[in-house]
Amino acid sequence: MDPLPGLAHVPTPLEPADRLGRAIGFEPGALFVKRDDCTGLAGGGNKARKLAYLCADAMAQGCDTLLTGGGRQSNHVRMTAAAANKLGLDCTVVISSRPPATPTGNVVLDLLLRPDIVWAGELDYYGLEAVIEEEAVRLATEGKRPYRMPIGGASTVGAMGYVAAADELLGDLPDLGLVVVADGSGGTHAGLVAGLGDHAKVLGVDVGTRPDLDMQVPAKAAAIAEACGRPAPIGDVQIDRGRYGAGYGATTDECREALGLAAATEGLVLDPVYTGKAMAGLIAARREGRVAPDTRTVFVHTGGMPALFAHAYADWIANP
Ligand SMILES: *Cc1c(COP(=O)(O)O)cnc(C)c1O
């Protein structure tokens, strides 16, 4: 399947990050940042590459409504709403929260983009998926043709976007040794593995959304590789499960350190939920010697900046 052209700004830049590299113990020329925060769609992030494939699939199926869901500060919800507007499609999003008294962060952008929002109240992962399914049925009874995407766009079709990203990386850096990425659903990680062909080349950092990543990532990587006609990936899945603190979205001191270092050395803004924790995982891997100082390492910046402007995180930044 081909992605819908023009939806995601790709290829994204691969930037050397020697100042950050030096601060965390890499040799010059070893550390790079893949700027997938610069993909467009109302602020950018990794969901743009997924949406380019998902929306192509939706159009091919003759669907007229994009349907998905997420948490209150979901980047995927915000970017799906932007994609729908850009394509002239309707959009329904289920948000697992009550409407906030004062919108902040991604919610401000959601209100501006105006998808049909279903405020579903506090729900866990599977509870939210169930309401998305209910909405699909409701929309169909109303005569709409919804295209249902799982939370985070985490389907095989969506993850194909990261096979293409892996090809971009190999084009820019043929001797790359390791890619480090945040793991929410694990779809981005799995797509990268499918593209690079080897689990040893990708370190995922669990941000605490789901307990079964150790199973999910290899299963998804194999399915994506097969769907793209690539060889089955070799090696063992690599996931750092020690960085999410008290849970998804919880603040940690090492995340704060990672945000501060990236900002001070590279002018690079990470987010408190995903990329800050992924960077904390990279810092720990280098400090503990699990990554050598001369390993050509790419940190994938998957976006997420709007969450920084949610009240809780703004206060956390302001009051260390
Ligand atoms: C969704 C998201 C991720 C996680 O991507 P998955 O493919 O679900 O693992 C990482 N970073 C940001 C900023 C995201 O919005």
mmCIF file of C-alpha atoms and ligand atoms in Angstrom:
data_model
loop_
_atom_site.group_PDB
_atom_site.id
_atom_site.type_symbol
_atom_site.label_atom_id
_atom_site.label_comp_id
_atom_site.label_asym_id
_atom_site.label_seq_id
_atom_site.Cartn_x
_atom_site.Cartn_y
_atom_site.Cartn_z
ATOM 1 C CA MET A 1 0.000 0.000 0.000
ATOM 2 C CA ASP A 2 1.157 3.536 -0.750
ATOM 3 C CA PRO A 3 0.761 6.418 1.716
ATOM 4 C CA LEU A 4 -1.467 9.357 0.865
ATOM 5 C CA PRO A 5 0.914 11.943 -0.549
ATOM 6 C CA GLY A 6 1.101 15.368 1.051
ATOM 7 C CA LEU A 7 -0.330 14.428 4.436
ATOM 8 C CA ALA A 8 2.936 13.947 6.359
ATOM 9 C CA HIS A 9 5.999 16.114 5.798
ATOM 10 C CA VAL A 10 8.501 13.393 4.944
ATOM 11 C CA PRO A 11 11.358 12.666 4.729
ATOM 12 C CA THR A 12 12.053 14.335 8.078
ATOM 13 C CA PRO A 13 15.484 15.769 8.911
ATOM 14 C CA LEU A 14 18.129 13.643 10.615
ATOM 15 C CA GLU A 15 20.102 16.061 12.776
ATOM 16 C CA PRO A 16 23.480 15.487 14.412
ATOM 17 C CA ALA A 17 23.248 16.032 18.180
ATOM 18 C CA ASP A 18 26.882 16.179 19.272
ATOM 19 C CA ARG A 19 26.371 18.656 22.094
ATOM 20 C CA LEU A 20 23.737 16.423 23.682
ATOM 21 C CA GLY A 21 25.878 13.408 22.770
ATOM 22 C CA ARG A 22 28.868 14.805 24.654
ATOM 23 C CA ALA A 23 26.706 15.596 27.693
ATOM 24 C CA ILE A 24 25.540 11.992 27.962
ATOM 25 C CA GLY A 25 28.809 10.267 27.040
ATOM 26 C CA PHE A 26 28.769 9.691 23.269
ATOM 27 C CA GLU A 27 31.728 10.319 20.994
ATOM 28 C CA PRO A 28 31.382 13.085 18.385
ATOM 29 C CA GLY A 29 29.459 11.914 15.317
ATOM 30 C CA ALA A 30 27.637 9.139 17.173
ATOM 31 C CA LEU A 31 24.291 10.668 18.189
ATOM 32 C CA PHE A 32 21.528 11.864 15.849
ATOM 33 C CA VAL A 33 17.917 12.942 16.246
ATOM 34 C CA LYS A 34 15.270 11.938 13.692
ATOM 35 C CA ARG A 35 12.880 14.880 13.655
ATOM 36 C CA ASP A 36 9.550 13.104 13.408
ATOM 37 C CA ASP A 37 8.166 15.915 15.519
ATOM 38 C CA CYS A 38 8.309 17.945 12.261
ATOM 39 C CA THR A 39 5.801 15.879 10.272
ATOM 40 C CA GLY A 40 3.028 18.488 10.082
ATOM 41 C CA LEU A 41 -0.678 17.945 10.956
ATOM 42 C CA ALA A 42 -1.392 20.532 13.633
ATOM 43 C CA GLY A 43 1.931 20.283 15.426
ATOM 44 C CA GLY A 44 3.475 17.064 14.182
ATOM 45 C CA GLY A 45 4.494 13.747 15.682
ATOM 46 C CA ASN A 46 4.774 10.078 14.816
ATOM 47 C CA LYS A 47 1.043 9.719 14.122
ATOM 48 C CA ALA A 48 1.435 11.637 10.836
ATOM 49 C CA ARG A 49 3.315 8.785 9.173
ATOM 50 C CA LYS A 50 0.701 6.335 10.430
ATOM 51 C CA LEU A 51 -2.145 8.556 9.266
ATOM 52 C CA ALA A 52 -0.679 8.812 5.759
ATOM 53 C CA TYR A 53 -1.205 5.044 5.449
ATOM 54 C CA LEU A 54 -4.428 4.840 7.460
ATOM 55 C CA CYS A 55 -6.083 7.642 5.478
ATOM 56 C CA ALA A 56 -5.012 6.051 2.182
ATOM 57 C CA ASP A 57 -6.726 2.871 3.373
ATOM 58 C CA ALA A 58 -9.819 4.831 4.477
ATOM 59 C CA MET A 59 -10.123 6.538 1.089
ATOM 60 C CA ALA A 60 -9.556 3.250 -0.775
ATOM 61 C CA GLN A 61 -12.447 1.746 1.218
ATOM 62 C CA GLY A 62 -14.704 4.693 0.406
ATOM 63 C CA CYS A 63 -15.032 5.770 4.039
ATOM 64 C CA ASP A 64 -16.316 9.265 4.858
ATOM 65 C CA THR A 65 -15.548 9.529 8.592
ATOM 66 C CA LEU A 66 -12.322 8.985 10.524
ATOM 67 C CA LEU A 67 -12.999 7.437 13.940
ATOM 68 C CA THR A 68 -10.510 6.939 16.740
ATOM 69 C CA GLY A 69 -9.932 7.690 20.415
ATOM 70 C CA GLY A 70 -7.402 8.371 23.120
ATOM 71 C CA GLY A 71 -6.727 10.019 26.442
ATOM 72 C CA ARG A 72 -7.403 13.672 27.159
ATOM 73 C CA GLN A 73 -3.949 14.764 25.945
ATOM 74 C CA SER A 74 -3.908 12.342 22.993
ATOM 75 C CA ASN A 75 -1.643 13.442 20.157
ATOM 76 C CA HIS A 76 -3.247 10.873 17.878
ATOM 77 C CA VAL A 77 -6.720 12.364 18.388
ATOM 78 C CA ARG A 78 -5.475 15.876 17.612
ATOM 79 C CA MET A 79 -3.615 14.779 14.483
ATOM 80 C CA THR A 80 -6.478 12.581 13.217
ATOM 81 C CA ALA A 81 -8.814 15.580 13.481
ATOM 82 C CA ALA A 82 -6.326 17.660 11.476
ATOM 83 C CA ALA A 83 -5.967 14.946 8.823
ATOM 84 C CA ALA A 84 -9.753 14.647 8.464
ATOM 85 C CA ASN A 85 -10.099 18.397 7.937
ATOM 86 C CA LYS A 86 -7.299 18.432 5.397
ATOM 87 C CA LEU A 87 -8.968 15.616 3.447
ATOM 88 C CA GLY A 88 -12.537 16.910 3.776
ATOM 89 C CA LEU A 89 -13.641 13.907 5.828
ATOM 90 C CA ASP A 90 -15.811 13.879 8.956
ATOM 91 C CA CYS A 91 -14.165 12.901 12.217
ATOM 92 C CA THR A 92 -15.396 11.408 15.479
ATOM 93 C CA VAL A 93 -13.061 10.996 18.443
ATOM 94 C CA VAL A 94 -13.725 9.277 21.764
ATOM 95 C CA ILE A 95 -11.785 10.808 24.652
ATOM 96 C CA SER A 96 -11.464 8.813 27.868
ATOM 97 C CA SER A 97 -12.018 11.718 30.196
ATOM 98 C CA ARG A 98 -14.705 14.156 31.260
ATOM 99 C CA PRO A 99 -14.598 17.516 29.481
ATOM 100 C CA PRO A 100 -12.032 19.689 31.287
ATOM 101 C CA ALA A 101 -13.221 22.909 32.940
ATOM 102 C CA THR A 102 -10.352 24.763 31.280
ATOM 103 C CA PRO A 103 -8.970 23.192 28.102
ATOM 104 C CA THR A 104 -5.180 22.990 27.933
ATOM 105 C CA GLY A 105 -2.563 21.435 25.662
ATOM 106 C CA ASN A 106 -3.925 19.134 22.981
ATOM 107 C CA VAL A 107 -7.530 19.823 24.023
ATOM 108 C CA VAL A 108 -7.202 23.453 22.870
ATOM 109 C CA LEU A 109 -6.201 22.165 19.448
ATOM 110 C CA ASP A 110 -9.027 19.591 19.456
ATOM 111 C CA LEU A 111 -11.559 22.358 20.137
ATOM 112 C CA LEU A 112 -10.104 24.409 17.295
ATOM 113 C CA LEU A 113 -10.100 21.500 14.831
ATOM 114 C CA ARG A 114 -13.686 20.609 15.845
ATOM 115 C CA PRO A 115 -14.029 16.858 15.399
ATOM 116 C CA ASP A 116 -17.195 15.368 16.969
ATOM 117 C CA ILE A 117 -15.903 14.668 20.459
ATOM 118 C CA VAL A 118 -17.422 11.925 22.621
ATOM 119 C CA TRP A 119 -16.325 12.644 26.217
ATOM 120 C CA ALA A 120 -16.561 9.124 27.555
ATOM 121 C CA GLY A 121 -15.319 9.591 31.148
ATOM 122 C CA GLU A 122 -12.452 7.678 32.760
ATOM 123 C CA LEU A 123 -11.885 4.398 30.896
ATOM 124 C CA ASP A 124 -9.019 1.933 30.669
ATOM 125 C CA TYR A 125 -7.440 0.887 27.349
ATOM 126 C CA TYR A 126 -9.921 -1.867 26.552
ATOM 127 C CA GLY A 127 -12.887 0.125 27.848
ATOM 128 C CA LEU A 128 -11.975 2.927 25.466
ATOM 129 C CA GLU A 129 -11.576 0.543 22.521
ATOM 130 C CA ALA A 130 -15.070 -0.786 23.315
ATOM 131 C CA VAL A 131 -16.613 2.714 23.139
ATOM 132 C CA ILE A 132 -14.823 3.381 19.834
ATOM 133 C CA GLU A 133 -16.413 0.179 18.534
ATOM 134 C CA GLU A 134 -19.860 1.330 19.779
ATOM 135 C CA GLU A 135 -19.388 4.615 17.956
ATOM 136 C CA ALA A 136 -18.527 2.729 14.745
ATOM 137 C CA VAL A 137 -21.846 0.899 14.998
ATOM 138 C CA ARG A 138 -23.751 4.115 15.782
ATOM 139 C CA LEU A 139 -22.191 5.988 12.840
ATOM 140 C CA ALA A 140 -22.979 3.101 10.485
ATOM 141 C CA THR A 141 -26.653 3.085 11.597
ATOM 142 C CA GLU A 142 -26.728 6.803 10.810
ATOM 143 C CA GLY A 143 -25.648 5.979 7.257
ATOM 144 C CA LYS A 144 -22.010 7.046 7.641
ATOM 145 C CA ARG A 145 -19.020 5.001 6.513
ATOM 146 C CA PRO A 146 -16.598 5.210 9.443
ATOM 147 C CA TYR A 147 -12.953 4.158 9.227
ATOM 148 C CA ARG A 148 -12.120 2.886 12.692
ATOM 149 C CA MET A 149 -8.548 3.266 13.909
ATOM 150 C CA PRO A 150 -7.374 1.731 17.174
ATOM 151 C CA ILE A 151 -5.981 3.956 19.954
ATOM 152 C CA GLY A 152 -2.741 5.483 18.698
ATOM 153 C CA GLY A 153 -3.402 4.327 15.115
ATOM 154 C CA ALA A 154 -1.749 1.114 16.213
ATOM 155 C CA SER A 155 -2.779 -1.145 13.336
ATOM 156 C CA THR A 156 -0.514 -2.970 10.889
ATOM 157 C CA VAL A 157 -1.489 -0.469 8.191
ATOM 158 C CA GLY A 158 -0.536 2.487 10.404
ATOM 159 C CA ALA A 159 2.793 0.990 11.428
ATOM 160 C CA MET A 160 3.790 0.646 7.771
ATOM 161 C CA GLY A 161 4.683 4.325 8.041
ATOM 162 C CA TYR A 162 7.627 3.320 10.208
ATOM 163 C CA VAL A 163 8.929 0.800 7.692
ATOM 164 C CA ALA A 164 9.281 3.788 5.370
ATOM 165 C CA ALA A 165 10.939 5.763 8.188
ATOM 166 C CA ALA A 166 13.464 2.942 8.661
ATOM 167 C CA ASP A 167 14.279 3.154 4.947
ATOM 168 C CA GLU A 168 14.861 6.902 5.310
ATOM 169 C CA LEU A 169 17.198 6.283 8.247
ATOM 170 C CA LEU A 170 19.234 3.677 6.374
ATOM 171 C CA GLY A 171 19.486 6.048 3.427
ATOM 172 C CA ASP A 172 20.898 8.806 5.648
ATOM 173 C CA LEU A 173 22.981 6.611 7.955
ATOM 174 C CA PRO A 174 23.831 3.241 6.385
ATOM 175 C CA ASP A 175 25.947 2.182 9.393
ATOM 176 C CA LEU A 176 23.352 2.994 12.032
ATOM 177 C CA GLY A 177 23.719 0.799 15.103
ATOM 178 C CA LEU A 178 20.748 1.623 17.304
ATOM 179 C CA VAL A 179 17.426 3.464 17.114
ATOM 180 C CA VAL A 180 15.772 4.565 20.373
ATOM 181 C CA VAL A 181 12.030 5.260 20.476
ATOM 182 C CA ALA A 182 9.185 5.668 22.975
ATOM 183 C CA ASP A 183 6.807 2.702 23.203
ATOM 184 C CA GLY A 184 3.122 3.490 23.679
ATOM 185 C CA SER A 185 1.265 0.855 21.693
ATOM 186 C CA GLY A 186 4.616 -0.335 20.343
ATOM 187 C CA GLY A 187 3.494 0.153 16.729
ATOM 188 C CA THR A 188 6.242 2.632 15.901
ATOM 189 C CA HIS A 189 8.863 0.331 17.423
ATOM 190 C CA ALA A 190 7.445 -2.653 15.517
ATOM 191 C CA GLY A 191 7.415 -0.775 12.193
ATOM 192 C CA LEU A 192 11.044 0.271 12.672
ATOM 193 C CA VAL A 193 12.055 -3.319 13.431
ATOM 194 C CA ALA A 194 10.186 -4.562 10.357
ATOM 195 C CA GLY A 195 12.064 -2.009 8.251
ATOM 196 C CA LEU A 196 15.509 -2.580 9.799
ATOM 197 C CA GLY A 197 15.065 -6.349 9.905
ATOM 198 C CA ASP A 198 16.703 -6.843 13.320
ATOM 199 C CA HIS A 199 15.307 -6.405 16.836
ATOM 200 C CA ALA A 200 18.820 -5.649 18.089
ATOM 201 C CA LYS A 201 18.740 -2.336 16.206
ATOM 202 C CA VAL A 202 15.787 -0.850 18.088
ATOM 203 C CA LEU A 203 15.499 -0.051 21.793
ATOM 204 C CA GLY A 204 11.944 0.764 22.847
ATOM 205 C CA VAL A 205 11.317 2.656 26.066
ATOM 206 C CA ASP A 206 7.994 1.710 27.658
ATOM 207 C CA VAL A 207 5.963 4.749 28.728
ATOM 208 C CA GLY A 208 3.497 2.628 30.695
ATOM 209 C CA THR A 209 0.419 2.392 28.475
ATOM 210 C CA ARG A 210 0.144 -1.361 28.181
ATOM 211 C CA PRO A 211 1.522 -4.345 30.040
ATOM 212 C CA ASP A 212 2.025 -6.743 27.112
ATOM 213 C CA LEU A 213 4.647 -4.932 24.979
ATOM 214 C CA ASP A 214 7.093 -7.857 25.169
ATOM 215 C CA MET A 215 4.528 -9.921 23.241
ATOM 216 C CA GLN A 216 2.990 -7.138 21.145
ATOM 217 C CA VAL A 217 6.127 -5.696 19.574
ATOM 218 C CA PRO A 218 7.591 -8.934 18.106
ATOM 219 C CA ALA A 219 4.144 -10.118 16.957
ATOM 220 C CA LYS A 220 3.431 -6.785 15.288
ATOM 221 C CA ALA A 221 6.912 -6.528 13.771
ATOM 222 C CA ALA A 222 6.474 -9.957 12.150
ATOM 223 C CA ALA A 223 2.988 -9.084 10.852
ATOM 224 C CA ILE A 224 4.149 -5.736 9.435
ATOM 225 C CA ALA A 225 7.190 -7.291 7.759
ATOM 226 C CA GLU A 226 4.962 -9.878 6.147
ATOM 227 C CA ALA A 227 2.442 -7.251 4.982
ATOM 228 C CA CYS A 228 5.295 -5.254 3.398
ATOM 229 C CA GLY A 229 6.964 -8.281 1.818
ATOM 230 C CA ARG A 230 10.059 -7.941 4.014
ATOM 231 C CA PRO A 231 11.949 -10.810 5.638
ATOM 232 C CA ALA A 232 10.852 -11.760 9.166
ATOM 233 C CA PRO A 233 12.911 -9.719 11.677
ATOM 234 C CA ILE A 234 15.740 -11.512 13.489
ATOM 235 C CA GLY A 235 16.935 -11.066 17.075
ATOM 236 C CA ASP A 236 15.275 -10.489 20.452
ATOM 237 C CA VAL A 237 12.980 -7.592 21.262
ATOM 238 C CA GLN A 238 14.610 -4.837 23.371
ATOM 239 C CA ILE A 239 12.380 -2.879 25.724
ATOM 240 C CA ASP A 240 13.387 -0.755 28.718
ATOM 241 C CA ARG A 241 10.506 -1.109 31.173
ATOM 242 C CA GLY A 242 12.103 0.887 33.956
ATOM 243 C CA ARG A 243 11.429 4.486 32.902
ATOM 244 C CA TYR A 244 7.725 5.216 33.283
ATOM 245 C CA GLY A 245 7.743 5.837 37.029
ATOM 246 C CA ALA A 246 4.322 5.571 38.670
ATOM 247 C CA GLY A 247 2.603 4.976 35.313
ATOM 248 C CA TYR A 248 1.564 6.492 31.997
ATOM 249 C CA GLY A 249 1.917 10.258 32.138
ATOM 250 C CA ALA A 250 3.520 10.286 35.608
ATOM 251 C CA THR A 251 6.411 12.706 35.995
ATOM 252 C CA THR A 252 9.884 11.400 36.878
ATOM 253 C CA ASP A 253 13.095 13.171 37.881
ATOM 254 C CA GLU A 254 15.057 11.500 35.083
ATOM 255 C CA CYS A 255 12.466 12.695 32.554
ATOM 256 C CA ARG A 256 12.946 16.211 33.879
ATOM 257 C CA GLU A 257 16.715 15.807 33.499
ATOM 258 C CA ALA A 258 16.256 14.555 29.910
ATOM 259 C CA LEU A 259 13.994 17.496 28.990
ATOM 260 C CA GLY A 260 16.481 19.936 30.502
ATOM 261 C CA LEU A 261 19.528 18.421 28.780
ATOM 262 C CA ALA A 262 17.908 18.290 25.324
ATOM 263 C CA ALA A 263 16.685 21.866 25.653
ATOM 264 C CA ALA A 264 19.979 23.252 27.014
ATOM 265 C CA THR A 265 22.331 21.476 24.588
ATOM 266 C CA GLU A 266 20.335 21.349 21.342
ATOM 267 C CA GLY A 267 17.379 23.698 21.756
ATOM 268 C CA LEU A 268 15.332 20.529 21.371
ATOM 269 C CA VAL A 269 11.992 20.367 23.153
ATOM 270 C CA LEU A 270 10.916 16.923 24.357
ATOM 271 C CA ASP A 271 7.577 16.087 25.962
ATOM 272 C CA PRO A 272 6.863 14.800 29.469
ATOM 273 C CA VAL A 273 4.813 11.729 28.464
ATOM 274 C CA TYR A 274 6.758 10.018 25.656
ATOM 275 C CA THR A 275 9.979 11.511 24.342
ATOM 276 C CA GLY A 276 11.331 12.698 27.709
ATOM 277 C CA LYS A 277 11.053 9.166 29.046
ATOM 278 C CA ALA A 278 12.543 7.707 25.856
ATOM 279 C CA MET A 279 15.504 10.086 26.213
ATOM 280 C CA ALA A 280 15.848 9.054 29.866
ATOM 281 C CA GLY A 281 16.037 5.479 28.575
ATOM 282 C CA LEU A 282 18.800 6.406 26.131
ATOM 283 C CA ILE A 283 20.736 8.288 28.830
ATOM 284 C CA ALA A 284 20.490 5.297 31.186
ATOM 285 C CA ALA A 285 21.573 2.874 28.436
ATOM 286 C CA ARG A 286 24.679 4.974 27.677
ATOM 287 C CA ARG A 287 25.558 5.553 31.362
ATOM 288 C CA GLU A 288 25.157 1.876 32.180
ATOM 289 C CA GLY A 289 27.282 0.876 29.186
ATOM 290 C CA ARG A 290 24.500 -0.954 27.338
ATOM 291 C CA VAL A 291 25.221 1.324 24.361
ATOM 292 C CA ALA A 292 28.865 1.947 23.379
ATOM 293 C CA PRO A 293 30.073 5.577 23.078
ATOM 294 C CA ASP A 294 30.757 5.168 19.357
ATOM 295 C CA THR A 295 27.534 3.359 18.416
ATOM 296 C CA ARG A 296 25.790 5.322 15.686
ATOM 297 C CA THR A 297 22.581 6.024 17.571
ATOM 298 C CA VAL A 298 19.385 7.682 16.382
ATOM 299 C CA PHE A 299 16.882 9.072 18.852
ATOM 300 C CA VAL A 300 13.447 9.277 17.213
ATOM 301 C CA HIS A 301 11.659 12.451 18.302
ATOM 302 C CA THR A 302 8.031 11.355 18.048
ATOM 303 C CA GLY A 303 6.474 14.736 18.902
ATOM 304 C CA GLY A 304 4.062 15.423 21.742
ATOM 305 C CA MET A 305 4.941 19.012 22.557
ATOM 306 C CA PRO A 306 1.345 20.204 23.142
ATOM 307 C CA ALA A 307 1.129 18.121 26.334
ATOM 308 C CA LEU A 308 3.804 20.355 27.841
ATOM 309 C CA PHE A 309 1.156 23.082 27.948
ATOM 310 C CA ALA A 310 -1.272 21.014 29.999
ATOM 311 C CA HIS A 311 -1.529 22.591 33.469
ATOM 312 C CA ALA A 312 0.022 19.758 35.445
ATOM 313 C CA TYR A 313 3.145 19.663 33.267
ATOM 314 C CA ALA A 314 3.440 23.438 32.978
ATOM 315 C CA ASP A 315 3.468 23.624 36.799
ATOM 316 C CA TRP A 316 6.001 20.778 36.968
ATOM 317 C CA ILE A 317 8.346 22.640 34.600
ATOM 318 C CA ALA A 318 7.895 25.931 36.446
ATOM 319 C CA ASN A 319 8.394 24.475 39.943
ATOM 320 C CA PRO A 320 11.264 21.989 39.991
HETATM 321 C C1 LIG B 1 1.673 7.941 20.199
HETATM 322 C C2 LIG B 1 2.999 8.479 20.570
HETATM 323 C C3 LIG B 1 4.093 7.625 20.791
HETATM 324 C C4 LIG B 1 3.973 6.119 20.809
HETATM 325 O O1 LIG B 1 3.798 5.532 19.564
HETATM 326 P P1 LIG B 1 3.345 4.023 19.465
HETATM 327 O O2 LIG B 1 3.457 3.679 18.047
HETATM 328 O O3 LIG B 1 1.917 3.942 19.962
HETATM 329 O O4 LIG B 1 4.224 3.192 20.349
HETATM 330 C C5 LIG B 1 5.328 8.189 21.060
HETATM 331 N N1 LIG B 1 5.472 9.527 21.144
HETATM 332 C C6 LIG B 1 4.439 10.378 20.965
HETATM 333 C C7 LIG B 1 4.680 11.839 21.122
HETATM 334 C C8 LIG B 1 3.169 9.891 20.665
HETATM 335 O O5 LIG B 1 2.146 10.739 20.497
#
